[in-house]
Each structure stands twice: as C-alpha cells, then as structure tokens.
mmCIF file of C-alpha atoms in Angstrom:
data_model
loop_
_atom_site.group_PDB
_atom_site.id
_atom_site.type_symbol
_atom_site.label_atom_id
_atom_site.label_comp_id
_atom_site.label_asym_id
_atom_site.label_seq_id
_atom_site.Cartn_x
_atom_site.Cartn_y
_atom_site.Cartn_z
ATOM 1 C CA UNK A 10 73.381 20.866 24.181
ATOM 2 C CA UNK A 11 72.434 24.559 23.438
ATOM 3 C CA UNK A 12 69.300 25.797 24.787
ATOM 4 C CA UNK A 13 67.710 26.806 21.573
ATOM 5 C CA UNK A 14 65.148 29.556 20.890
ATOM 6 C CA UNK A 15 63.601 31.298 23.953
ATOM 7 C CA UNK A 16 60.129 32.833 23.425
ATOM 8 C CA UNK A 17 60.544 36.119 25.488
ATOM 9 C CA UNK A 18 57.850 38.504 23.871
ATOM 10 C CA UNK A 19 54.632 38.606 21.881
ATOM 11 C CA UNK A 20 56.685 39.000 18.720
ATOM 12 C CA UNK A 21 58.372 35.684 19.237
ATOM 13 C CA UNK A 22 54.855 34.027 19.264
ATOM 14 C CA UNK A 23 53.839 35.821 16.068
ATOM 15 C CA UNK A 24 56.970 34.849 14.557
ATOM 16 C CA UNK A 25 56.201 31.014 15.403
ATOM 17 C CA UNK A 26 52.573 31.443 14.381
ATOM 18 C CA UNK A 27 53.309 32.732 11.142
ATOM 19 C CA UNK A 28 55.825 29.839 10.565
ATOM 20 C CA UNK A 29 53.074 27.351 11.454
ATOM 21 C CA UNK A 30 50.326 28.902 9.253
ATOM 22 C CA UNK A 31 52.647 28.724 6.357
ATOM 23 C CA UNK A 32 53.659 25.104 6.971
ATOM 24 C CA UNK A 33 50.114 23.694 7.848
ATOM 25 C CA UNK A 34 46.797 24.814 6.378
ATOM 26 C CA UNK A 35 44.850 23.500 9.556
ATOM 27 C CA UNK A 36 47.081 25.540 11.961
ATOM 28 C CA UNK A 37 46.418 28.675 9.927
ATOM 29 C CA UNK A 38 42.570 27.754 9.981
ATOM 30 C CA UNK A 39 42.768 27.482 13.877
ATOM 31 C CA UNK A 40 44.555 30.845 14.169
ATOM 32 C CA UNK A 41 41.981 32.555 11.894
ATOM 33 C CA UNK A 42 39.383 31.275 14.603
ATOM 34 C CA UNK A 43 41.476 32.299 17.673
ATOM 35 C CA UNK A 44 42.981 35.664 16.855
ATOM 36 C CA UNK A 45 46.313 36.601 18.064
ATOM 37 C CA UNK A 46 47.860 34.028 20.769
ATOM 38 C CA UNK A 47 48.706 34.637 24.326
ATOM 39 C CA UNK A 48 52.396 34.999 25.067
ATOM 40 C CA UNK A 49 51.719 32.849 28.416
ATOM 41 C CA UNK A 50 55.375 33.741 29.625
ATOM 42 C CA UNK A 51 55.497 33.154 33.270
ATOM 43 C CA UNK A 52 58.107 33.730 36.256
ATOM 44 C CA UNK A 53 60.442 30.469 37.037
ATOM 45 C CA UNK A 54 61.016 29.034 40.372
ATOM 46 C CA UNK A 55 59.570 27.088 43.048
ATOM 47 C CA UNK A 56 56.010 28.764 43.090
ATOM 48 C CA UNK A 57 55.521 28.052 39.429
ATOM 49 C CA UNK A 58 56.039 24.406 39.855
ATOM 50 C CA UNK A 59 53.897 24.314 42.979
ATOM 51 C CA UNK A 60 51.077 26.289 40.879
ATOM 52 C CA UNK A 61 51.609 23.234 38.291
ATOM 53 C CA UNK A 62 51.200 20.575 40.840
ATOM 54 C CA UNK A 63 47.910 22.284 42.110
ATOM 55 C CA UNK A 64 46.692 22.156 38.533
ATOM 56 C CA UNK A 65 46.967 18.540 38.099
ATOM 57 C CA UNK A 66 43.915 16.655 37.481
ATOM 58 C CA UNK A 67 41.718 19.330 38.538
ATOM 59 C CA UNK A 68 39.565 21.892 36.340
ATOM 60 C CA UNK A 69 41.144 25.363 35.716
ATOM 61 C CA UNK A 70 38.538 27.022 37.896
ATOM 62 C CA UNK A 71 39.439 24.523 40.832
ATOM 63 C CA UNK A 72 43.040 24.994 40.350
ATOM 64 C CA UNK A 73 42.554 28.981 40.289
ATOM 65 C CA UNK A 74 40.538 28.722 43.466
ATOM 66 C CA UNK A 75 43.211 26.597 45.343
ATOM 67 C CA UNK A 76 46.136 28.626 44.267
ATOM 68 C CA UNK A 77 44.405 32.028 45.266
ATOM 69 C CA UNK A 78 43.814 30.400 48.926
ATOM 70 C CA UNK A 79 47.505 29.426 48.930
ATOM 71 C CA UNK A 80 48.617 32.860 48.011
ATOM 72 C CA UNK A 81 46.187 34.343 50.553
ATOM 73 C CA UNK A 82 47.881 31.925 53.324
ATOM 74 C CA UNK A 83 51.311 32.978 52.123
ATOM 75 C CA UNK A 84 52.074 29.242 51.389
ATOM 76 C CA UNK A 85 53.806 29.761 48.066
ATOM 77 C CA UNK A 86 57.334 29.276 49.339
ATOM 78 C CA UNK A 87 59.449 26.053 50.032
ATOM 79 C CA UNK A 88 60.003 27.168 53.534
ATOM 80 C CA UNK A 89 56.637 28.079 54.256
ATOM 81 C CA UNK A 90 55.352 24.637 52.707
ATOM 82 C CA UNK A 91 57.835 22.884 54.983
ATOM 83 C CA UNK A 92 56.680 24.813 58.173
ATOM 84 C CA UNK A 93 53.083 24.340 57.366
ATOM 85 C CA UNK A 94 51.011 21.455 58.981
ATOM 86 C CA UNK A 95 49.155 18.895 56.916
ATOM 87 C CA UNK A 96 46.145 20.577 58.397
ATOM 88 C CA UNK A 97 47.088 23.985 57.045
ATOM 89 C CA UNK A 98 47.561 22.716 53.550
ATOM 90 C CA UNK A 99 44.345 20.701 53.489
ATOM 91 C CA UNK A 100 42.495 23.955 54.721
ATOM 92 C CA UNK A 101 43.608 25.500 51.286
ATOM 93 C CA UNK A 102 42.304 22.514 49.244
ATOM 94 C CA UNK A 103 45.307 20.348 48.870
ATOM 95 C CA UNK A 104 44.727 16.578 48.962
ATOM 96 C CA UNK A 105 46.828 14.333 50.711
ATOM 97 C CA UNK A 106 48.597 13.460 47.745
ATOM 98 C CA UNK A 107 49.469 16.879 46.427
ATOM 99 C CA UNK A 108 50.632 17.637 50.021
ATOM 100 C CA UNK A 109 53.314 14.931 49.578
ATOM 101 C CA UNK A 110 54.139 16.346 46.264
ATOM 102 C CA UNK A 111 54.500 19.822 47.599
ATOM 103 C CA UNK A 112 56.671 18.794 50.442
ATOM 104 C CA UNK A 113 58.810 16.809 47.950
ATOM 105 C CA UNK A 114 59.366 19.875 45.761
ATOM 106 C CA UNK A 115 60.209 21.906 48.871
ATOM 107 C CA UNK A 116 63.060 19.302 49.786
ATOM 108 C CA UNK A 117 64.172 18.847 46.295
ATOM 109 C CA UNK A 118 66.309 22.243 46.498
ATOM 110 C CA UNK A 119 66.221 22.615 42.532
ATOM 111 C CA UNK A 120 68.679 24.912 41.207
ATOM 112 C CA UNK A 121 66.282 27.145 39.238
ATOM 113 C CA UNK A 122 68.933 29.580 37.944
ATOM 114 C CA UNK A 123 70.671 26.457 36.556
ATOM 115 C CA UNK A 124 67.669 25.187 34.725
ATOM 116 C CA UNK A 125 67.821 28.439 32.760
ATOM 117 C CA UNK A 126 70.759 27.194 30.873
ATOM 118 C CA UNK A 127 69.980 23.496 30.716
ATOM 119 C CA UNK A 128 68.874 21.765 27.732
ATOM 120 C CA UNK A 129 65.194 20.846 27.270
ATOM 121 C CA UNK A 130 66.217 17.244 28.064
ATOM 122 C CA UNK A 131 67.974 18.101 31.181
ATOM 123 C CA UNK A 132 65.124 20.314 32.356
ATOM 124 C CA UNK A 133 62.808 17.411 32.053
ATOM 125 C CA UNK A 134 65.371 14.812 33.674
ATOM 126 C CA UNK A 135 66.132 17.229 36.533
ATOM 127 C CA UNK A 136 62.318 17.967 37.054
ATOM 128 C CA UNK A 137 60.790 14.370 36.872
ATOM 129 C CA UNK A 138 63.049 13.229 39.563
ATOM 130 C CA UNK A 139 60.859 15.188 42.026
ATOM 131 C CA UNK A 140 57.965 12.960 43.335
ATOM 132 C CA UNK A 141 54.622 14.542 41.989
ATOM 133 C CA UNK A 142 56.310 16.218 38.935
ATOM 134 C CA UNK A 143 55.650 14.120 35.861
ATOM 135 C CA UNK A 144 56.442 14.922 32.237
ATOM 136 C CA UNK A 145 53.327 16.924 31.730
ATOM 137 C CA UNK A 146 54.421 19.231 34.957
ATOM 138 C CA UNK A 147 57.892 19.355 33.457
ATOM 139 C CA UNK A 148 56.975 20.237 30.010
ATOM 140 C CA UNK A 149 54.645 22.982 31.158
ATOM 141 C CA UNK A 150 57.348 24.500 33.189
ATOM 142 C CA UNK A 151 59.766 24.223 30.262
ATOM 143 C CA UNK A 152 57.214 25.924 27.830
ATOM 144 C CA UNK A 153 56.072 28.901 30.001
ATOM 145 C CA UNK A 154 58.386 29.419 32.633
ATOM 146 C CA UNK A 155 61.614 28.896 30.668
ATOM 147 C CA UNK A 156 60.211 30.294 27.558
ATOM 148 C CA UNK A 157 61.329 27.133 25.426
ATOM 149 C CA UNK A 158 60.083 27.184 21.862
ATOM 150 C CA UNK A 159 60.260 23.765 20.807
ATOM 151 C CA UNK A 160 58.589 21.848 23.573
ATOM 152 C CA UNK A 161 55.091 20.373 23.503
ATOM 153 C CA UNK A 162 53.049 18.597 26.354
ATOM 154 C CA UNK A 163 51.185 15.969 24.466
ATOM 155 C CA UNK A 164 49.870 14.299 27.471
ATOM 156 C CA UNK A 165 47.615 17.161 27.967
ATOM 157 C CA UNK A 166 44.041 16.353 27.339
ATOM 158 C CA UNK A 167 42.984 19.850 26.091
ATOM 159 C CA UNK A 168 45.883 19.522 23.437
ATOM 160 C CA UNK A 169 44.699 16.067 22.387
ATOM 161 C CA UNK A 170 41.183 16.978 22.302
ATOM 162 C CA UNK A 171 41.850 20.075 20.294
ATOM 163 C CA UNK A 172 44.055 18.271 17.942
ATOM 164 C CA UNK A 173 41.220 15.529 17.297
ATOM 165 C CA UNK A 174 38.610 18.477 16.499
ATOM 166 C CA UNK A 175 41.033 20.587 14.187
ATOM 167 C CA UNK A 176 42.564 17.490 12.423
ATOM 168 C CA UNK A 177 39.279 15.841 12.194
ATOM 169 C CA UNK A 178 40.566 12.567 13.663
ATOM 170 C CA UNK A 179 38.301 9.602 14.709
ATOM 171 C CA UNK A 180 39.870 9.489 18.057
ATOM 172 C CA UNK A 181 41.422 11.739 20.478
ATOM 173 C CA UNK A 182 45.176 11.068 19.782
ATOM 174 C CA UNK A 183 47.426 9.505 22.374
ATOM 175 C CA UNK A 184 50.270 11.141 24.004
ATOM 176 C CA UNK A 185 52.636 9.080 21.737
ATOM 177 C CA UNK A 186 50.408 9.778 18.656
ATOM 178 C CA UNK A 187 50.361 13.599 19.477
ATOM 179 C CA UNK A 188 54.084 13.580 20.109
ATOM 180 C CA UNK A 189 54.482 12.094 16.575
ATOM 181 C CA UNK A 190 52.252 14.597 15.142
ATOM 182 C CA UNK A 191 54.109 17.412 16.786
ATOM 183 C CA UNK A 192 57.329 16.895 14.863
ATOM 184 C CA UNK A 193 55.796 18.503 12.001
ATOM 185 C CA UNK A 194 55.427 21.687 14.136
ATOM 186 C CA UNK A 195 59.154 21.998 15.188
ATOM 187 C CA UNK A 196 61.001 24.333 15.839
ATOM 188 C CA UNK A 197 57.730 25.908 17.136
ATOM 189 C CA UNK A 198 55.889 23.112 18.992
ATOM 190 C CA UNK A 199 55.501 25.182 21.963
ATOM 191 C CA UNK A 200 53.608 27.841 19.783
ATOM 192 C CA UNK A 201 51.450 25.313 18.273
ATOM 193 C CA UNK A 202 50.524 24.055 21.735
ATOM 194 C CA UNK A 203 49.327 27.844 22.162
ATOM 195 C CA UNK A 204 47.394 27.481 18.895
ATOM 196 C CA UNK A 205 45.781 24.187 20.151
ATOM 197 C CA UNK A 206 44.819 25.508 23.662
ATOM 198 C CA UNK A 207 43.453 28.505 22.017
ATOM 199 C CA UNK A 208 41.445 26.370 19.580
ATOM 200 C CA UNK A 209 40.250 24.383 22.529
ATOM 201 C CA UNK A 210 38.685 27.415 23.949
ATOM 202 C CA UNK A 211 36.989 28.444 20.751
ATOM 203 C CA UNK A 212 35.809 24.810 20.101
ATOM 204 C CA UNK A 213 34.730 23.889 23.589
ATOM 205 C CA UNK A 214 33.969 27.027 25.089
ATOM 206 C CA UNK A 215 36.004 26.665 27.992
ATOM 207 C CA UNK A 216 39.821 26.934 29.107
ATOM 208 C CA UNK A 217 42.066 24.345 28.588
ATOM 209 C CA UNK A 218 44.838 25.607 30.594
ATOM 210 C CA UNK A 219 45.586 27.988 33.409
#
C-alpha cells in the first residue's frame, strides 16, 4: 500500500486546516479560537518511542520532567537502556512497568528506516507487537515521527474531551465513537487531531499532549 501524504512543513498543516475548515463549521470555529496550528513534527527512531512510553498515563508536566532526567542521565538509546540497572531507571522516574516496556523496546530491534516506507497499517502492526506499545503510542508515532497525514489517536483522552466540548456532545466519545467521527476528517485526520489538541488547550487551559 502507498504511504500517502506526509506532513513535512507548516504549509502542509495549513493545507489540511483549510480543508477541514471548509468541510466542517465546528472545525472552522475551533481554529478561530486556536490560531495557527503547530507542526508537531518530530524525529523518528528509538528515543521518540521511548518518550511516548514515558508519556503514557501521566500528566504532560510529569512526562516532561521524567524525560529531562532520562536525557540528563544519557538514557535515551537502546544500548544505554539495556546496560542500565533497574535502580538507574527508577532513579530517573520510571515505574517498574515502564522499565519493563523500555527494555522490551530496546530488545525489539525495530527497523526504523523501514517504517518510513511502510503503510499506516504496517506501522501500527509492527509497533504494537512490542510490549508496552499500544495503539495510542503507535498512532502518536505515526502522526508526529513519520508525519502521516491521515492518522488519529482516538483513544487519547484530551482528543475525546475536546471533541465533546467542540461538538457539544452529552458525553465524552469513546475510542470507537471518535474513530467513527474522524472518518469525516479524512484525508487530514492528523491535522484534525492537532485542531482538537489546540482547542483542548484553549477550552481547558492546559496542555493535552507533549
């Protein structure tokens, strides 16, 4: 399967934002509140997946603090993770579970270059085979590290809450419900996610994602 559109520059995000604004009045309204959307393009590779694992089930502030300690301790590469003791990793803030996930990622020997040319489905399949990498983490990696334009992470609580507020829903949509809603935002679901995260920041006065 072809890879599809890759988000490389702010112009790519702006193109997707314009399409969404023309397609959906609520998206247009959200962007009036948020202003220009961030690119959010990141490098690919081991460190970014490790960073995503760090972000799981903790606040943005906590994740940033733990990641800073990992960087200061030079514990962001696979060999360094393998060589480190559990005490070393606990000292920088990793839980027992996340230590296990970090080691599983280091042992997985993922071919990160090959992922650049893999389909969205292949990326998710490859990554979710690693213990500790669920669909959310794989989708975040596909969106930001690989620049995929038509991927969303509907299991993300900030996205769900932003959708609830923006679309005046009685309840926060479930993963399945938000995935269904997002079909209307294709082929720019990744930009729609950026809209919702930006709107979450405006509506809730706090960051929804690192």
